[in-house]
Backbone as JSON, one array per atom type, in Angstrom:
{
  "sequence": "MTAPTHSPFHQRLLHALRSWRRRTAERRRSRADSLHLAGMSDHELRDLGIGRSEVRGVVDRHRI",
  "N": [[-4.64, -15.72, 22.33], [-4.95, -15.98, 18.97], [-3.52, -14.58, 15.71], [-5.43, -13.29, 13.42], [-6.05, -14.96, 10.15], [-5.48, -14.29, 7.11], [-7.34, -14.47, 3.85], [-6.22, -16.27, 0.57], [-7.05, -14.7, -1.27], [-7.01, -11.89, -0.04], [-4.54, -11.77, 0.74], [-2.93, -11.68, -1.56], [-3.89, -9.43, -2.58], [-2.85, -7.57, -0.85], [-0.21, -7.79, -1.11], [-0.17, -6.91, -3.86], [-0.76, -4.04, -3.66], [1.03, -3.2, -1.8], [3.48, -3.71, -3.71], [2.97, -1.93, -5.69], [2.83, 0.28, -4.2], [5.7, 0.71, -3.81], [6.88, 0.64, -6.34], [5.76, 3.59, -7.1], [6.98, 5.09, -5.16], [9.57, 4.33, -6.18], [9.58, 5.35, -8.75], [8.79, 7.97, -8.22], [11.3, 9.03, -6.51], [13.28, 8.61, -8.55], [12.56, 10.49, -10.62], [12.89, 12.64, -9.16], [15.4, 12.6, -8.87], [16.28, 12.76, -11.76], [15.38, 15.2, -12.12], [16.99, 16.89, -10.37], [19.85, 16.27, -11.08], [19.21, 17.51, -13.9], [19.18, 20.02, -13.52], [21.8, 20.4, -12.78], [24.8, 22.2, -13.76], [26.86, 21.93, -16.76], [29.16, 21.63, -16.46], [29.28, 20.59, -13.59], [27.97, 18.3, -13.91], [29.91, 17.08, -15.67], [31.97, 16.99, -13.57], [31.12, 15.14, -12.4], [31.34, 12.53, -13.76], [29.55, 12.44, -15.93], [27.76, 13.37, -18.76], [25.44, 15.51, -20.36], [23.55, 14.35, -21.7], [23.31, 11.67, -21.05], [21.87, 11.42, -18.53], [19.62, 10.47, -18.22], [19.77, 7.65, -18.47], [21.65, 7.26, -16.8], [20.28, 7.59, -13.96], [18.03, 5.53, -14.57], [19.9, 2.86, -14.74], [20.51, 2.93, -12.39], [18.4, 2.84, -10.75], [17.34, 0.08, -10.68]],
  "CA": [[-5.48, -15.35, 21.01], [-4.1, -15.78, 17.73], [-3.81, -13.45, 14.84], [-6.54, -13.59, 12.09], [-5.32, -15.23, 8.98], [-6.0, -13.56, 5.71], [-7.68, -15.66, 2.74], [-5.49, -16.0, -0.33], [-7.08, -13.42, -2.14], [-6.63, -10.98, 0.96], [-3.04, -11.73, 0.46], [-2.5, -11.16, -3.05], [-4.22, -7.88, -2.74], [-1.85, -6.7, -0.07], [0.92, -8.03, -1.87], [-0.15, -6.03, -5.3], [-0.76, -3.0, -2.82], [2.74, -3.08, -1.34], [4.08, -3.52, -4.95], [2.42, -0.69, -6.4], [3.47, 1.47, -3.57], [7.1, 0.36, -3.73], [6.82, 0.96, -7.48], [5.25, 4.76, -6.79], [7.88, 5.47, -4.41], [10.78, 4.36, -6.88], [9.49, 6.31, -9.66], [8.94, 9.48, -7.53], [12.52, 9.19, -6.19], [13.46, 8.47, -10.22], [11.9, 11.57, -11.46], [13.29, 13.95, -8.41], [16.81, 12.45, -9.4], [16.63, 13.15, -12.92], [15.34, 16.92, -12.31], [18.42, 17.37, -9.66], [20.69, 16.08, -12.47], [19.16, 18.32, -15.29], [19.37, 21.4, -12.86], [23.02, 20.9, -12.69], [25.36, 22.63, -15.14], [27.17, 21.17, -17.41], [30.69, 21.68, -15.66], [28.93, 19.98, -12.58], [27.72, 16.93, -14.63], [31.23, 16.58, -16.09], [32.89, 16.33, -12.29], [30.47, 13.43, -11.68], [31.69, 11.96, -15.04], [28.68, 12.01, -16.84], [27.24, 14.02, -19.96], [24.19, 15.69, -20.17], [22.7, 13.12, -22.33], [23.87, 10.6, -20.17], [21.42, 11.6, -17.01], [18.3, 9.78, -18.03], [20.49, 6.46, -18.46], [22.47, 7.0, -15.38], [18.94, 7.38, -13.13], [17.67, 4.43, -15.12], [20.73, 2.01, -14.49], [20.84, 3.24, -10.42], [17.07, 2.18, -10.27], [17.61, -1.27, -10.72]],
  "C": [[-4.44, -15.19, 20.17], [-4.51, -14.92, 16.89], [-4.57, -14.16, 13.89], [-5.67, -14.08, 10.94], [-6.24, -14.87, 7.78], [-6.14, -14.69, 4.63], [-6.52, -15.36, 1.71], [-5.61, -15.08, -1.3], [-6.65, -12.28, -1.46], [-5.27, -10.74, 0.65], [-2.46, -11.26, -0.51], [-2.96, -9.74, -3.12], [-3.07, -7.12, -1.95], [-0.81, -6.82, -0.78], [1.25, -6.91, -3.06], [-0.25, -4.53, -4.76], [0.51, -2.43, -2.64], [3.34, -3.03, -2.33], [3.96, -2.54, -5.43], [2.92, 0.29, -5.49], [5.01, 1.96, -3.34], [7.58, 1.07, -5.01], [6.82, 2.43, -7.61], [6.22, 5.51, -6.55], [9.29, 5.34, -5.48], [10.87, 5.48, -8.29], [9.25, 8.2, -9.2], [10.42, 10.01, -7.26], [13.33, 9.45, -7.97], [13.46, 9.97, -10.82], [12.82, 12.66, -10.53], [14.9, 13.65, -8.73], [17.39, 13.17, -10.62], [16.23, 14.72, -13.15], [16.43, 17.18, -11.34], [19.48, 17.28, -10.64], [20.46, 17.11, -13.4], [19.1, 19.43, -14.56], [20.82, 21.83, -12.79], [23.53, 21.26, -14.03], [26.16, 21.58, -15.6], [28.76, 20.39, -16.96], [30.52, 20.6, -14.41], [28.92, 18.51, -13.16], [29.24, 16.2, -14.99], [31.8, 16.28, -14.69], [32.37, 15.24, -12.0], [30.81, 12.67, -12.81], [30.62, 11.57, -16.14], [28.14, 13.1, -17.74], [26.05, 14.09, -19.91], [23.0, 14.84, -20.96], [22.88, 11.82, -21.72], [22.56, 10.52, -18.93], [20.04, 10.86, -17.04], [18.67, 8.08, -17.63], [20.91, 5.97, -17.33], [21.24, 6.8, -14.08], [18.49, 5.84, -13.52], [18.4, 3.11, -14.61], [20.44, 1.97, -13.0], [19.56, 2.55, -9.9], [16.85, 0.97, -10.07], [17.94, -2.07, -9.77]]
}
């Protein structure tokens, strides 16, 4: 018995759904990272080598 083949439309739809799910997970992780860093003290952030104003840029850079 062979596996059923999917139509091109079905394949594109599955690809779009997987892509959407991946981007949603990335945004969720990014948001959690931003909140975690924002909750740190200035001293803790300096220990990591970043300033409070750089938090968003650091998270965005690592998301790529």
